[in-house]
Short mmCIF file of C-alpha atoms in Angstrom, two decimals:
data_model
loop_
_atom_site.label_atom_id
_atom_site.label_comp_id
_atom_site.label_asym_id
_atom_site.label_seq_id
_atom_site.Cartn_x
_atom_site.Cartn_y
_atom_site.Cartn_z
CA MET A 77 -2.23 7.36 -16.16
CA SER A 78 -2.83 11.04 -16.69
CA ASP A 79 -0.55 13.33 -18.57
CA ILE A 80 0.93 15.54 -15.87
CA THR A 81 3.76 18.00 -16.10
CA HIS A 82 5.87 18.77 -13.08
CA PRO A 83 8.27 21.47 -12.01
CA THR A 84 11.90 20.42 -11.83
CA ILE A 85 14.39 20.90 -9.04
CA LYS A 86 16.63 23.88 -9.71
CA GLY A 87 20.24 24.35 -8.76
CA PRO A 88 23.49 22.44 -9.28
CA SER A 89 22.86 19.91 -6.50
CA ALA A 90 19.86 18.30 -8.22
CA PRO A 91 20.07 16.78 -11.73
CA THR A 92 16.95 17.43 -13.81
CA SER A 93 17.23 15.10 -16.79
CA ALA A 94 18.41 11.66 -17.84
CA ARG A 95 21.21 13.30 -19.79
CA GLU A 96 22.58 14.85 -16.61
CA LEU A 97 22.43 11.42 -15.02
CA ALA A 98 24.68 9.89 -17.67
CA THR A 99 27.73 10.48 -15.50
CA PRO A 100 28.27 8.89 -12.05
CA PHE A 101 25.59 10.31 -9.80
CA THR A 102 26.35 11.12 -6.19
CA TRP A 103 23.29 13.19 -5.33
CA CYS A 104 21.02 10.14 -5.45
CA PRO A 105 23.03 6.88 -5.47
CA PRO A 106 20.21 4.56 -6.71
CA ILE A 107 20.19 6.44 -10.02
CA GLN A 108 23.08 5.77 -12.39
CA ASP A 109 23.35 6.32 -16.13
CA GLY A 110 19.77 7.57 -16.26
CA TRP A 111 18.26 4.51 -14.57
CA PHE A 112 16.85 4.02 -11.07
CA ARG A 113 17.96 0.73 -9.52
CA GLU A 114 16.05 -0.90 -6.68
CA ILE A 115 18.46 -3.30 -4.98
CA SER A 116 17.75 -4.91 -1.62
CA GLY A 117 18.66 -7.94 0.41
CA MET A 118 14.94 -8.67 0.64
CA TRP A 119 15.00 -9.76 -3.01
CA PRO A 120 18.52 -11.16 -3.46
CA GLY A 121 19.97 -11.65 -6.90
CA GLN A 122 17.44 -9.48 -8.69
CA ALA A 123 16.64 -5.80 -9.10
CA MET A 124 14.02 -3.51 -10.60
CA THR A 125 15.19 -0.72 -12.88
CA LEU A 126 13.23 2.20 -14.29
CA LYS A 127 14.43 4.78 -16.80
CA VAL A 128 14.48 8.29 -15.34
CA ASN A 129 13.42 11.37 -17.26
CA GLN A 130 13.90 13.85 -14.45
CA ILE A 131 14.20 14.13 -10.70
CA LEU A 132 11.22 15.94 -9.27
CA HIS A 133 12.15 16.00 -5.58
CA HIS A 134 14.56 14.50 -3.07
CA GLU A 135 14.77 15.06 0.66
CA LYS A 136 15.64 13.36 3.91
CA SER A 137 12.57 13.54 6.13
CA LYS A 138 12.71 12.94 9.85
CA TYR A 139 12.09 9.24 9.23
CA GLN A 140 13.25 8.26 5.74
CA ASP A 141 14.77 9.18 2.41
CA VAL A 142 12.09 10.43 0.01
CA LEU A 143 12.71 10.47 -3.73
CA ILE A 144 10.21 11.35 -6.45
CA PHE A 145 11.11 11.12 -10.11
CA GLU A 146 9.42 11.14 -13.49
CA SER A 147 10.04 7.89 -15.33
CA SER A 148 9.98 7.31 -19.06
CA ASP A 149 7.12 4.80 -19.07
CA HIS A 150 5.64 4.54 -15.56
CA GLY A 151 4.75 8.15 -14.84
CA THR A 152 5.71 9.67 -11.50
CA VAL A 153 7.42 7.31 -9.07
CA LEU A 154 7.58 7.58 -5.26
CA VAL A 155 10.58 5.93 -3.59
CA LEU A 156 11.15 5.62 0.16
CA ASP A 157 14.55 4.50 1.42
CA ASN A 158 15.45 3.40 -2.12
CA VAL A 159 12.39 1.12 -2.45
CA ILE A 160 9.61 1.83 -4.95
CA GLN A 161 6.33 2.59 -3.19
CA CYS A 162 4.17 3.40 -6.19
CA THR A 163 4.17 4.40 -9.83
CA GLU A 164 1.34 6.14 -11.65
CA ARG A 165 1.21 3.33 -14.17
CA ASP A 166 0.31 0.43 -11.87
CA GLU A 167 -0.47 1.75 -8.37
CA PHE A 168 -4.18 0.98 -8.73
CA ALA A 169 -3.53 -2.77 -8.64
CA TYR A 170 -2.27 -2.43 -5.07
CA GLN A 171 -4.49 0.37 -3.75
CA GLU A 172 -7.73 -1.18 -4.99
CA MET A 173 -6.99 -4.65 -3.69
CA ILE A 174 -5.72 -3.79 -0.21
CA THR A 175 -8.80 -1.59 0.21
CA HIS A 176 -11.71 -3.41 -1.38
CA LEU A 177 -10.78 -6.87 -0.09
CA ALA A 178 -11.50 -5.49 3.37
CA MET A 179 -14.28 -3.07 2.55
CA ASN A 180 -16.35 -5.60 0.64
CA ALA A 181 -15.83 -8.28 3.30
CA HIS A 182 -17.82 -6.10 5.72
CA PRO A 183 -21.60 -5.69 5.49
CA ASN A 184 -21.70 -2.00 6.37
CA PRO A 185 -18.32 -0.25 6.89
CA LYS A 186 -18.93 3.20 8.31
CA LYS A 187 -15.72 4.12 10.11
CA VAL A 188 -12.34 3.34 8.51
CA LEU A 189 -8.77 3.82 9.69
CA VAL A 190 -5.74 3.80 7.40
CA ILE A 191 -2.33 3.35 9.04
CA GLY A 192 0.39 4.62 6.71
CA GLY A 193 -0.76 5.24 3.16
CA GLY A 194 0.49 8.81 3.10
CA ASP A 195 0.32 8.92 -0.71
CA GLY A 196 -3.48 8.96 -0.38
CA GLY A 197 -4.16 6.01 -2.69
CA VAL A 198 -5.98 3.89 -0.11
CA LEU A 199 -8.09 6.85 1.00
CA ARG A 200 -9.07 7.42 -2.62
CA GLU A 201 -10.43 3.86 -2.72
CA VAL A 202 -12.06 3.94 0.74
CA VAL A 203 -14.27 6.92 -0.05
CA LYS A 204 -15.65 5.19 -3.14
CA HIS A 205 -17.89 3.32 -0.68
CA SER A 206 -21.06 5.27 0.04
CA THR A 207 -21.40 3.66 3.50
CA VAL A 208 -18.28 5.44 4.81
CA GLU A 209 -19.04 8.24 7.25
CA SER A 210 -15.49 8.75 8.52
CA ALA A 211 -12.06 7.84 7.16
CA ILE A 212 -8.99 8.67 9.25
CA LEU A 213 -5.43 8.40 7.97
CA CYS A 214 -2.59 8.12 10.48
CA ASP A 215 0.91 8.47 9.05
CA ILE A 216 4.06 9.25 10.96
CA ASP A 217 5.79 11.12 8.12
CA GLU A 218 4.21 14.39 7.01
CA ALA A 219 6.67 14.62 4.13
CA VAL A 220 5.03 11.73 2.27
CA ILE A 221 1.61 13.40 2.53
CA ARG A 222 2.92 16.83 1.60
CA LEU A 223 4.87 15.63 -1.41
CA SER A 224 2.17 13.25 -2.64
CA LYS A 225 -0.30 16.13 -2.70
CA LYS A 226 2.11 18.01 -4.93
CA TYR A 227 3.44 15.28 -7.22
CA LEU A 228 0.80 12.50 -7.13
CA PRO A 229 -2.54 14.30 -7.50
CA GLY A 230 -4.25 11.23 -8.94
CA MET A 231 -3.60 9.37 -5.70
CA SER A 232 -3.76 12.15 -3.13
CA ILE A 233 -7.19 13.26 -4.33
CA GLY A 234 -8.56 11.16 -1.47
CA PHE A 235 -7.40 13.80 1.02
CA GLN A 236 -9.94 16.23 -0.46
CA HIS A 237 -13.00 14.19 0.53
CA PRO A 238 -15.07 15.86 3.29
CA ASN A 239 -15.27 12.64 5.34
CA VAL A 240 -11.47 12.31 5.51
CA SER A 241 -9.29 13.50 8.38
CA VAL A 242 -5.52 13.17 8.87
CA HIS A 243 -3.48 12.51 12.00
CA ILE A 244 0.29 12.90 11.82
CA GLY A 245 1.80 10.57 14.36
CA ASP A 246 2.76 7.08 15.40
CA GLY A 247 0.26 4.37 14.46
CA PHE A 248 1.02 2.31 17.57
CA GLN A 249 0.19 5.18 19.91
CA PHE A 250 -2.89 6.12 17.90
CA LEU A 251 -4.27 2.57 18.17
CA LYS A 252 -3.57 2.37 21.91
CA GLU A 253 -6.02 5.22 22.41
CA ARG A 254 -8.82 3.65 20.33
CA LYS A 255 -11.01 0.80 21.53
CA GLU A 256 -13.71 -0.88 19.43
CA GLU A 257 -13.97 2.21 17.23
CA PHE A 258 -13.44 1.09 13.61
CA ASP A 259 -15.18 -1.24 11.19
CA ILE A 260 -12.14 -1.46 8.90
CA ILE A 261 -8.42 -0.87 9.51
CA ILE A 262 -6.05 -0.94 6.55
CA THR A 263 -2.30 -0.95 7.18
CA ASP A 264 -0.52 0.37 4.10
CA SER A 265 3.06 0.10 5.31
CA SER A 266 6.45 -0.17 3.71
CA ASP A 267 8.41 -3.45 3.73
CA PRO A 268 8.90 -5.50 6.96
CA GLU A 269 12.33 -4.14 7.75
CA GLY A 270 13.54 -0.95 9.38
CA PRO A 271 10.87 1.47 10.74
CA ALA A 272 7.92 -0.69 9.58
CA GLU A 273 9.16 -3.97 11.07
CA SER A 274 6.98 -3.62 14.18
CA LEU A 275 3.85 -3.46 12.00
CA PHE A 276 4.34 -7.13 11.13
CA GLN A 277 4.44 -8.47 14.69
CA LYS A 278 1.88 -9.82 17.16
CA PRO A 279 1.67 -6.77 19.48
CA TYR A 280 0.56 -4.65 16.53
CA PHE A 281 -2.17 -7.11 15.57
CA GLU A 282 -3.39 -7.11 19.17
CA LEU A 283 -3.80 -3.34 18.95
CA LEU A 284 -5.65 -3.69 15.65
CA TYR A 285 -8.00 -6.27 17.18
CA GLY A 286 -8.74 -4.01 20.13
CA ALA A 287 -9.50 -1.01 17.92
CA LEU A 288 -12.00 -2.92 15.77
CA ARG A 289 -15.70 -3.09 16.39
CA GLU A 290 -17.49 -6.43 16.47
CA GLY A 291 -17.22 -8.06 13.04
CA GLY A 292 -14.42 -5.69 12.01
CA VAL A 293 -11.95 -6.48 9.24
CA ILE A 294 -8.30 -5.58 8.67
CA THR A 295 -6.01 -5.83 5.70
CA THR A 296 -2.28 -5.37 5.87
CA GLN A 297 0.58 -5.61 3.44
CA GLY A 298 1.46 -9.30 3.66
CA SER A 299 5.27 -9.58 3.67
CA GLU A 300 5.86 -9.09 -0.06
CA ASN A 301 5.18 -12.20 -2.15
CA GLN A 302 5.13 -15.96 -2.46
CA TRP A 303 8.15 -16.22 -4.76
CA LEU A 304 10.53 -14.55 -2.34
CA HIS A 305 9.14 -14.51 1.19
CA LEU A 306 7.13 -17.62 2.01
CA SER A 307 8.77 -17.95 5.42
CA LEU A 308 7.91 -14.33 6.26
CA ILE A 309 4.34 -14.82 5.07
CA ALA A 310 4.01 -18.00 7.16
CA SER A 311 5.35 -16.19 10.23
CA LEU A 312 3.00 -13.25 9.68
CA ARG A 313 0.04 -15.59 9.26
CA LYS A 314 0.96 -17.36 12.50
CA SER A 315 1.05 -14.03 14.36
CA CYS A 316 -2.34 -13.08 12.94
CA LEU A 317 -3.88 -16.44 13.90
CA GLU A 318 -2.77 -15.93 17.49
CA VAL A 319 -4.99 -12.83 17.57
CA PHE A 320 -7.78 -13.16 14.98
CA PRO A 321 -10.14 -16.14 14.59
CA LYS A 322 -10.30 -15.68 10.79
CA VAL A 323 -7.12 -15.14 8.76
CA GLU A 324 -6.66 -15.46 4.99
CA TYR A 325 -3.90 -14.57 2.54
CA ALA A 326 -4.59 -12.94 -0.83
CA TYR A 327 -2.41 -11.34 -3.46
CA THR A 328 -2.36 -9.02 -6.43
CA THR A 329 -0.08 -8.63 -9.43
CA ILE A 330 1.80 -5.37 -9.90
CA PRO A 331 4.76 -5.07 -12.29
CA THR A 332 6.96 -2.66 -10.33
CA TYR A 333 6.94 -4.59 -7.04
CA PRO A 334 9.52 -7.37 -6.50
CA SER A 335 8.72 -10.37 -8.72
CA GLY A 336 5.59 -8.56 -9.89
CA GLN A 337 3.44 -9.56 -6.95
CA ILE A 338 2.47 -8.53 -3.44
CA GLY A 339 0.20 -10.12 -0.84
CA PHE A 340 -2.22 -9.12 1.93
CA MET A 341 -3.38 -10.59 5.18
CA VAL A 342 -7.15 -10.27 5.52
CA CYS A 343 -8.35 -10.84 9.09
CA CYS A 344 -11.76 -10.63 10.75
CA LYS A 345 -13.03 -10.66 14.34
CA ASP A 346 -15.96 -12.85 13.25
CA SER A 347 -14.86 -16.49 12.96
CA ALA A 348 -17.87 -17.31 10.79
CA ARG A 349 -17.17 -14.60 8.20
CA ASN A 350 -15.99 -15.81 4.80
CA VAL A 351 -13.75 -12.93 3.74
CA LYS A 352 -13.05 -14.70 0.44
CA GLU A 353 -16.60 -13.95 -0.65
CA PRO A 354 -17.61 -10.29 -1.07
CA LEU A 355 -20.63 -9.43 1.08
CA ARG A 356 -21.21 -6.32 -0.98
CA SER A 357 -20.43 -5.75 -4.63
CA TRP A 358 -20.89 -3.20 -7.37
CA SER A 359 -22.60 -3.94 -10.65
CA PRO A 360 -20.27 -4.65 -13.62
CA GLU A 361 -20.99 -1.13 -14.88
CA GLU A 362 -20.10 0.38 -11.51
CA GLU A 363 -16.94 -1.74 -11.29
CA GLU A 364 -15.74 -0.43 -14.63
CA LYS A 365 -16.45 3.13 -13.54
CA LEU A 366 -14.89 2.88 -10.09
CA CYS A 367 -12.04 0.37 -10.51
CA ARG A 368 -9.35 -0.60 -12.97
CA TYR A 369 -8.24 -3.84 -11.27
CA TYR A 370 -10.69 -4.95 -8.59
CA ASN A 371 -13.94 -6.77 -9.32
CA LYS A 372 -15.95 -9.36 -7.40
CA GLU A 373 -14.48 -12.23 -9.43
CA ILE A 374 -10.91 -11.17 -8.73
CA HIS A 375 -11.83 -10.73 -5.06
CA ARG A 376 -12.56 -14.46 -4.92
CA ALA A 377 -9.64 -15.44 -7.17
CA SER A 378 -7.06 -13.49 -5.17
CA PHE A 379 -7.26 -16.06 -2.36
CA VAL A 380 -6.52 -19.00 -4.70
CA LEU A 381 -2.84 -19.84 -4.22
CA PRO A 382 -0.48 -21.96 -6.32
CA THR A 383 0.19 -25.38 -4.85
CA PHE A 384 3.65 -24.58 -3.46
CA ALA A 385 2.35 -21.55 -1.57
CA ARG A 386 -0.84 -23.23 -0.40
CA THR A 387 1.21 -26.10 1.03
CA ALA A 388 3.67 -23.79 2.79
CA LEU A 389 0.89 -21.73 4.39
CA ARG A 390 -1.22 -24.58 5.73
#
């Protein structure tokens, strides 16, 4: 995590320090007494809290509430609709895995599409692969892209790559207009409720299938984690299997996501492809240079599930 200083929001409507947050806070309800609280019915009976140093930005975009704050120990934090999307401290565990599980399960990925991912983290990982000739990001909310470029430069650096292009718009409509065009499609969405709910249903996976070239691979955020959402994961897997001949579930550990874990569906148009085994890999020296979490051993290990989850997902 880099040492980055940020401007603060000026004016009486926006608190700028934890001290100002010590009194009841109406400007941003999830923050009280200097702490951000992530509370949701998707993880009942538990909550994630992070100590706030200062609010960096808060706005209501056309689609969602966007909050960015500087935390005491996790760097800059991006929150959408009161749910943590990323922190500078641990974001790499998610970005690297959702990207490289797909990229390294393909023999020669040249054209890549990212749906969502407006913070730029997935793009940053995609362009680490020398095979990539084109990487397109499609996100419906320009505010996430704009604010990530300002407040999350370590993630949004991916936007600067010459092979990257950005489309602001609806992912569904974008996919409808693309047929057999991409080698890899990565869906970096928010949780399966509200605006992103449709990205976890069969019609979406049918569009993904149609937009992939022969042998193409997708990864998508896999309904949170095994400790909280086994029924959702099972339902998502069923929807994927109705479309793709090869479907596997993998996961990564990340402290600031609910229960410290999040999963991915990895699907391929080639029924004979073993996505659990990387077809391409970096040397150990390259892995240490390029990645902080992903390596070829953890690629394989991420598909190994505890017995209770393995049984539920049969």
